[in-house]
Coordinates of C-alpha atoms and ligand atoms in Angstrom, one line a residue:
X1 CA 59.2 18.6 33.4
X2 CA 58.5 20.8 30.8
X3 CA 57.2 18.6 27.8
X4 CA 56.4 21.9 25.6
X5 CA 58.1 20.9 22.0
X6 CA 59.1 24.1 20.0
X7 CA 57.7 22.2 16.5
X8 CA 60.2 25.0 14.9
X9 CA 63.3 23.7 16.2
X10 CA 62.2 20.2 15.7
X11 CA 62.0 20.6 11.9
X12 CA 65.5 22.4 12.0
X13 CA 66.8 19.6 14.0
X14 CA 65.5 16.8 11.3
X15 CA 66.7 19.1 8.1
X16 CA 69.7 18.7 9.5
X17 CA 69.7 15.5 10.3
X18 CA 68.5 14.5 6.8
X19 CA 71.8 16.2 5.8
X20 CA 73.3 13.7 8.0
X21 CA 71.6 11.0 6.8
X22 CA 73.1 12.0 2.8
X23 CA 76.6 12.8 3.8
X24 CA 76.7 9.1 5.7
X25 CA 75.3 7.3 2.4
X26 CA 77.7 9.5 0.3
X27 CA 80.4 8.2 2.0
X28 CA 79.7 5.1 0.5
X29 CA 79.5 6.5 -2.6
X30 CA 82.3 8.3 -2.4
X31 CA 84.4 5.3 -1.8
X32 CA 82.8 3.4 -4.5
X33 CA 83.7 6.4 -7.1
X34 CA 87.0 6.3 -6.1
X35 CA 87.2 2.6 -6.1
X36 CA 85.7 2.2 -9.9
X37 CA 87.6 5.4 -10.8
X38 CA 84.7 7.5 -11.6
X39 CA 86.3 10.5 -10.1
X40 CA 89.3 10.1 -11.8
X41 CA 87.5 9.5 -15.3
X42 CA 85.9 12.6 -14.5
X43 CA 89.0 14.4 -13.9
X44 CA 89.5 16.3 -17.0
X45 CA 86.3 18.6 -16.7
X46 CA 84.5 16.9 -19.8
X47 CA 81.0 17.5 -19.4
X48 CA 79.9 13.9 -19.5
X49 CA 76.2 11.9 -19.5
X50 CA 75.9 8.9 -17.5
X51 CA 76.6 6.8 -20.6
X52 CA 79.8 8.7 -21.2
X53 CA 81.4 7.8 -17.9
X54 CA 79.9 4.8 -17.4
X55 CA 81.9 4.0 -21.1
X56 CA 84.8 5.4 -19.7
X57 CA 85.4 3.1 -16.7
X58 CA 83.7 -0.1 -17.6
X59 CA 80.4 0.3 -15.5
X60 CA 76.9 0.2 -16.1
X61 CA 75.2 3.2 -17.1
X62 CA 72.0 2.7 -14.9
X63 CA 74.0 2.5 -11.3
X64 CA 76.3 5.3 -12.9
X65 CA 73.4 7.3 -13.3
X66 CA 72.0 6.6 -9.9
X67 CA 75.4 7.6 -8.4
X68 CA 75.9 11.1 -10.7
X69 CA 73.0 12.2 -8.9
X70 CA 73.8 11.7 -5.6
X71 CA 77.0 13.4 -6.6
X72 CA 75.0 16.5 -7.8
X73 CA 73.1 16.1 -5.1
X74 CA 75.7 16.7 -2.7
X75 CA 77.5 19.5 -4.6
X76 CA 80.1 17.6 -5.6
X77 CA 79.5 17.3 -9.4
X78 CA 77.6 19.5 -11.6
X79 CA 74.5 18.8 -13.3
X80 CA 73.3 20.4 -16.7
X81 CA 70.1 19.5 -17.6
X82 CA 70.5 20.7 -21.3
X83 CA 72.3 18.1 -22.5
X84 CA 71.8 15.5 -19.4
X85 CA 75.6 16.3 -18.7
X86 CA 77.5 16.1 -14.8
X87 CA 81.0 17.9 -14.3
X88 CA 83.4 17.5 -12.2
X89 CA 85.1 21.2 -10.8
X90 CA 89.0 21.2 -11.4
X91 CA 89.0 21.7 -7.4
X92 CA 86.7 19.0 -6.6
X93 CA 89.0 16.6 -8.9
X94 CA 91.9 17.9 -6.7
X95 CA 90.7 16.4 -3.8
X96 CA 88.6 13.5 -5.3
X97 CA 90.5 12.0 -8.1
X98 CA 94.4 13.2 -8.0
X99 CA 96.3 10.7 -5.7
X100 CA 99.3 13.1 -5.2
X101 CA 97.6 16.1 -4.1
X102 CA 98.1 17.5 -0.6
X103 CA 94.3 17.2 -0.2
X104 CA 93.1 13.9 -1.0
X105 CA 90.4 12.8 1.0
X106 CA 89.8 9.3 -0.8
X107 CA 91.7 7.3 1.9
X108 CA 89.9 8.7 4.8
X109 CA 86.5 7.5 2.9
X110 CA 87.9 4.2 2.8
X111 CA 89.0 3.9 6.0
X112 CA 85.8 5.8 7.5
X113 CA 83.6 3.5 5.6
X114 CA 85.8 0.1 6.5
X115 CA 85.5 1.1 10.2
X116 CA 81.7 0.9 10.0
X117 CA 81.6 -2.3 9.2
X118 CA 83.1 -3.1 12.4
X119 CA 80.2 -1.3 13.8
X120 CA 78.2 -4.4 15.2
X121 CA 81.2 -5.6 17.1
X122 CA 82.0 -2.4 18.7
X123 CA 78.4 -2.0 19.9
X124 CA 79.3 -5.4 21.4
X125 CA 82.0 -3.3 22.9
X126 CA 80.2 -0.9 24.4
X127 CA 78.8 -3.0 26.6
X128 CA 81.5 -5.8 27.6
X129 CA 83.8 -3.0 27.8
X130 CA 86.6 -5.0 25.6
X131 CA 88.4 -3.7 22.4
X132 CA 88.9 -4.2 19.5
X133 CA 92.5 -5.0 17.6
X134 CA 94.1 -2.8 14.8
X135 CA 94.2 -5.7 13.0
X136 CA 91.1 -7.6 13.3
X137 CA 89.3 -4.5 11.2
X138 CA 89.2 -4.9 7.1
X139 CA 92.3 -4.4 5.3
X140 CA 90.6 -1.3 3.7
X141 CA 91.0 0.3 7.0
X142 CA 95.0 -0.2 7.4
X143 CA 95.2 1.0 3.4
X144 CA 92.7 4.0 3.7
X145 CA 95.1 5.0 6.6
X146 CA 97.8 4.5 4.9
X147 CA 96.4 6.9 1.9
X148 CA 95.3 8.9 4.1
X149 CA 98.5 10.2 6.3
X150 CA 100.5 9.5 3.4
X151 CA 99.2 12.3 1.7
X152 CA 100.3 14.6 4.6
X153 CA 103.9 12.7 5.2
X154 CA 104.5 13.3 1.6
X155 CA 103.5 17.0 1.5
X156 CA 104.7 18.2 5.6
X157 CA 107.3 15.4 7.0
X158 CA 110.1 16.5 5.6
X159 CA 109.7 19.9 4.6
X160 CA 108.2 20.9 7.2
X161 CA 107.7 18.8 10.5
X162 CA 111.6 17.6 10.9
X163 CA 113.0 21.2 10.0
X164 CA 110.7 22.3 13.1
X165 CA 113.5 19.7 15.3
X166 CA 116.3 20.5 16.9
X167 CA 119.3 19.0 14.8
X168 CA 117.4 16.2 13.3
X169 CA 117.7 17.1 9.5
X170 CA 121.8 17.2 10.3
X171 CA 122.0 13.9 11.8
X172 CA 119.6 12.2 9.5
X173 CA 121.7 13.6 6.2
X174 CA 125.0 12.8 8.2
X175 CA 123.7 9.2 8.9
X176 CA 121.2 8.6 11.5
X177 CA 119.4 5.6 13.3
X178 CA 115.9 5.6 13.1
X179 CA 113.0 3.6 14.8
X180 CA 109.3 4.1 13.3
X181 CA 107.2 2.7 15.8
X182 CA 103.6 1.5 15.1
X183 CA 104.8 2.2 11.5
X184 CA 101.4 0.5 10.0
X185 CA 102.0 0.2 6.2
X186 CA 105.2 2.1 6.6
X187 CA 104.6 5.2 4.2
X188 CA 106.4 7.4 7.0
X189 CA 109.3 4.9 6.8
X190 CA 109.8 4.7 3.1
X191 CA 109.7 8.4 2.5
X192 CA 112.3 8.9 5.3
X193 CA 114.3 6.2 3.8
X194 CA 114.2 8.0 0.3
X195 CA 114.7 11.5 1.9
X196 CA 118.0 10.3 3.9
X197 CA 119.6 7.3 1.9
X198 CA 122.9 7.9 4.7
X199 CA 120.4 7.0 7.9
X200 CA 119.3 3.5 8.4
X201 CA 115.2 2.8 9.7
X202 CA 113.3 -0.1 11.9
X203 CA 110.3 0.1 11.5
X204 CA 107.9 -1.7 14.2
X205 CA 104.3 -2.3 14.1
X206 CA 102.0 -5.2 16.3
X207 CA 99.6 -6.0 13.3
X208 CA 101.7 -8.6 11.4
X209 CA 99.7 -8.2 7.9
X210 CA 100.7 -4.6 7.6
X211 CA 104.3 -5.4 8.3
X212 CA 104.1 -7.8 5.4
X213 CA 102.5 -4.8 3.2
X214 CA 105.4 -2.4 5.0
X215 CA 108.1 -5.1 3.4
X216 CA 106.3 -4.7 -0.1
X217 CA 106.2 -1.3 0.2
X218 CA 110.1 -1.2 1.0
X219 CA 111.0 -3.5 -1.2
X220 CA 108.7 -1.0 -4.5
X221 CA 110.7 1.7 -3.5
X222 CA 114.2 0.4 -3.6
X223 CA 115.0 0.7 0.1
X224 CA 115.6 -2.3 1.2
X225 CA 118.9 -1.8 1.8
X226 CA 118.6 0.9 4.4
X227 CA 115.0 0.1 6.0
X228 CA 114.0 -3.0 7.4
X229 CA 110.6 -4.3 9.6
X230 CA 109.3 -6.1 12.4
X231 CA 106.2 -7.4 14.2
X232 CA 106.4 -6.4 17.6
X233 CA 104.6 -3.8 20.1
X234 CA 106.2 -1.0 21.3
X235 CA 106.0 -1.9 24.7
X236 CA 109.1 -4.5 23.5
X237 CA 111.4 -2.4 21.9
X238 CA 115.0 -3.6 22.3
X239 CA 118.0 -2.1 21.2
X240 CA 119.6 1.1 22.0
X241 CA 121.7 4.3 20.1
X242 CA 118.6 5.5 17.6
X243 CA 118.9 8.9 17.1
X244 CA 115.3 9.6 16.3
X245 CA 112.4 7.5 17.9
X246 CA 108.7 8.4 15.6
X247 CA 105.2 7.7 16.3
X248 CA 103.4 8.2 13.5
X249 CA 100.0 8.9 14.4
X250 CA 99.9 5.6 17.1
X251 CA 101.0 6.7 20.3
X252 CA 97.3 7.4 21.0
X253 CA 96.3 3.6 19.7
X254 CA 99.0 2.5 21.9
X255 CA 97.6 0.4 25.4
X256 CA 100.1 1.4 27.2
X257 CA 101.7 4.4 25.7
X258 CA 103.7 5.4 29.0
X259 CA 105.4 2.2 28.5
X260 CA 105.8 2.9 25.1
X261 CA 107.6 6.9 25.7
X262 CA 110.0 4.8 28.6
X263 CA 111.1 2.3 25.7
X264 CA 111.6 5.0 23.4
X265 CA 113.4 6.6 25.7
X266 CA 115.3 3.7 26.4
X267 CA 116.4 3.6 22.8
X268 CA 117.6 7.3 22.1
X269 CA 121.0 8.0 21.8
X270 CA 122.7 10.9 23.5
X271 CA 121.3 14.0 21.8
X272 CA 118.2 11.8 20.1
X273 CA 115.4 12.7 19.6
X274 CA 111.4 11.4 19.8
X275 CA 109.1 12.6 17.3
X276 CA 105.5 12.7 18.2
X277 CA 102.7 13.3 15.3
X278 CA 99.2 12.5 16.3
X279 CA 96.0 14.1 15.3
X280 CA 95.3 17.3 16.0
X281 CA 93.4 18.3 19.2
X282 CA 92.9 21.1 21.7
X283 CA 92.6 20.0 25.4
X284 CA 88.9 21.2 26.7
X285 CA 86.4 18.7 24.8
X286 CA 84.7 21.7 24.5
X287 CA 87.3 23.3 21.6
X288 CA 86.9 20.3 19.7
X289 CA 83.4 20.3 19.2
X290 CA 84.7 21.2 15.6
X291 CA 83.5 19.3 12.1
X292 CA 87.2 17.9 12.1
X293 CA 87.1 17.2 15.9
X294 CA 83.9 14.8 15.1
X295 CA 85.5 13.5 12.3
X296 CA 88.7 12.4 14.9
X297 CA 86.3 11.4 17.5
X298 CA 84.3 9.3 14.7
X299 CA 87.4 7.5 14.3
X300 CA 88.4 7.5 17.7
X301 CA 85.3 5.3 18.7
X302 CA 85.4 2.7 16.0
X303 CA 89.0 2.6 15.4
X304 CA 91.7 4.2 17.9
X305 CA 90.1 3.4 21.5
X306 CA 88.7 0.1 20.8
X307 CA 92.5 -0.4 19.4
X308 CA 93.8 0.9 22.5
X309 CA 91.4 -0.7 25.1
X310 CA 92.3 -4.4 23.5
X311 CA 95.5 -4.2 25.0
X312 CA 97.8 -4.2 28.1
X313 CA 97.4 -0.9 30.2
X314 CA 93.8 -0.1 28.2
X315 CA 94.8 4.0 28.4
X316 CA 92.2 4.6 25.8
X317 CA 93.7 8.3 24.4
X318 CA 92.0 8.6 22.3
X319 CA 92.0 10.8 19.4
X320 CA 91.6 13.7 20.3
X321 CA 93.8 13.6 24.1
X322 CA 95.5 17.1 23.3
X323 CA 98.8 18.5 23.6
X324 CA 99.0 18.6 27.7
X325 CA 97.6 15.1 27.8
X326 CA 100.2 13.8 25.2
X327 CA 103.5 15.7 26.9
X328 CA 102.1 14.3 30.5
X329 CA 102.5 10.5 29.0
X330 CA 105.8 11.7 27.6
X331 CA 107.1 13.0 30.8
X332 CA 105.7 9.9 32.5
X333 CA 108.0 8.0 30.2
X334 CA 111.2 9.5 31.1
X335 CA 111.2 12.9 28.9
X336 CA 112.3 15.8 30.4
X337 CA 111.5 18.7 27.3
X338 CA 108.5 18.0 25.9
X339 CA 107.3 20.9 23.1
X340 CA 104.8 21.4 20.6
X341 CA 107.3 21.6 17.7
X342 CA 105.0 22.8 14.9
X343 CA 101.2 22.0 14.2
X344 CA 99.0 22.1 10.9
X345 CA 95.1 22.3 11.2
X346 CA 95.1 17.8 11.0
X347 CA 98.0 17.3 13.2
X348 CA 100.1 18.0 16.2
X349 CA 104.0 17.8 15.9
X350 CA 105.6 17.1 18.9
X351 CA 109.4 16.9 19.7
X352 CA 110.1 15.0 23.3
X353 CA 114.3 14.9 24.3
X354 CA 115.3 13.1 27.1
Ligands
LIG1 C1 96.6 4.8 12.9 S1 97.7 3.5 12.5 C2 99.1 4.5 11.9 C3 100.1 3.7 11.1 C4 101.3 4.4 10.5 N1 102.1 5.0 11.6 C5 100.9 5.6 9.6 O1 101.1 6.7 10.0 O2 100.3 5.3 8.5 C6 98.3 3.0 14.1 C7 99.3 1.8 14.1 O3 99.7 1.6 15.4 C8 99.9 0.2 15.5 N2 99.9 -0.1 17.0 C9 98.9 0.0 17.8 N3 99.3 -0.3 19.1 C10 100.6 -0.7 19.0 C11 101.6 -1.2 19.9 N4 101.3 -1.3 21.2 N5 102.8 -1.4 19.5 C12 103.1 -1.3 18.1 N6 102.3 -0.9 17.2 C13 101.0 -0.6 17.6 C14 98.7 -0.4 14.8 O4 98.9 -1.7 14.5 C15 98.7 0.5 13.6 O5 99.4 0.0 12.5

């Protein structure tokens, strides 16, 4: 073997590990600044010493300080050295610090971060070959996902996504039955409920704690009447006549998501309708070797295929399992027209009819 070391691309390789080594403490930090609102006290452009924001939000100044320049650091504030002053860019504060835009990042920071404290166990994984539950990670997981695909919901679901299915807007303004399934925190069923007050929803998730914060979440917006929620896996689903079956972004988390498409497909009415949305992802592994790819496949490993191999079936999807891989499992489960319906550069939309 060749043991020659080109000392050139060694150095390239450790700068940019270093870079590595930054971004992964930044997300730390960027889940503390949004936590203790620094972002968000930062929002209005003020040029601002450490004192200044740490006065703002109730902090110390000294582990402000320390923070500020890792922000600056990073690129993501500005530092003037005049008058000791950081900034915060009007388009940084967009995606840092204003909860309703369409690009937020803060939930996937919290979620990204929660998942790594689980890191020990899935090691563990690794080598038993078991999984690990939705539910046994930090609630900061289930509520940075939450964030995190609300944002999109909010923005794409119904603008968007259900326009891009075949008669679904009609039926859900004329009065439709809808099933969520693996609904988590239920953000997908609560902004259905307030787009179509005619159409009734179920939603259906295994982790009992996030139907309890699904219920809350119902009961905040005033839906109660038209949305209600149960523990319970979507390998059980019972009852029959929904018009439109969802999986929000859980299919893949699913153990046995063939048994899952054959239940939902159990459940459509005549003329219904399953909606798939799930990350996006080309098929070859080699066109997702992509910075959002490796963010999905950083998920996938700590959160989505441990999820996945800790139950029944153990299919293990994955993230990142691609359109053909998603519409075989569909077929599997009784669909007959399976098509990409529409697609945005975080998720696939799929439409599967019986
Ligand atoms: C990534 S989260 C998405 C939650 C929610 N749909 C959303 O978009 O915010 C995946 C969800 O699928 C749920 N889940 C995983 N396997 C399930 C199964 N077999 N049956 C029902 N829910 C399941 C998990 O508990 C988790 O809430």
């Amino acid at each position: 073997m060749d043991t020659t070391i080109d000392l050139t691309r060694v150095e390239m390789f450790a700068g940019r590990l270093a870079t590595e080594l930054g971004a992964a403490l930044n997300a730390a930090l960027i889940d503390i600044g949004d936590r203790l609102g620094l972002y968000r006290a930062m929002a209005d452009g003020a040029a601002l010493t450490a004192g200044e924001l740490a006065g703002r939000t109730g902090t110390h100044e000294r582990y402000v300080r320390e923070w500020l320049n890792a922000q600056a650091a990073g690129g993501i504030v500005a530092y003037e050295p005049a008058g000791d002053t950081y900034t915060l860019p009007p388009e940084h504060a967009f995606v840092l610090a204003d909860e309703d835009s369409p690009v937020n990042m803060c939930g996937h920071f919290q979620s990204a971060v929660a998942a790594m404290d689980a890191r020990g166990r899935i090691a563990d994984c690794f080598r038993t070959g078991e999984g690990m539950g939705w539910g046994e990670h930090s609630a900061h997981v289930c509520v940075g996902t939450e964030r995190a695909f609300a944002t999109a919901y909010r923005h794409q679901l119904v603008a968007q996504w259900l326009p891009a299915l075949d008669g679904v807007v009609e039926r859900l303004e004329a009065g439709a039955r809808v099933y969520d399934v693996g609904c988590g925190h239920g953000a997908s069923t609560v902004l259905l409920a307030e787009a179509f007050p005619a159409s009734t929803f179920v939603g259906v998730d295994a982790h009992a704690g996030s139907i309890d914060v699904a219920r809350e979440r119902a009961a905040a917006a005033g839906v109660t009447d038209r949305v209600t929620f149960a523990v319970g896996t979507a390998q059980e689903l019972d009852g029959e006549g929904y018009d439109l079956v969802c999986f929000f972004d859980a299919l893949h988390d699913m153990g046995d998501p063939v048994g899952a498409a054959a239940r939902a497909h159990a459940a459509l009415a005549p003329g219904g309708t399953c909606l798939v949305v799930e990350p996006y992802a080309e098929d070859r592994i080699e066109d997702n070797l992509t910075p959002l790819g490796r963010t999905y496949y950083g998920f996938s490993t700590l959160l989505c295929t441990p999820g996945s191999l800790s139950q029944p079936g153990r299919a293990g999807l994955g993230t990142q399992a691609g359109e053909a891989k998603l519409s075989e499992v569909l077929r599997a489960g009784g669909f007959t027209a399976v098509r990409r319906a529409a697609a945005t550069p975080f998720n696939l939309i799929l439409e599967a009819r019986p």
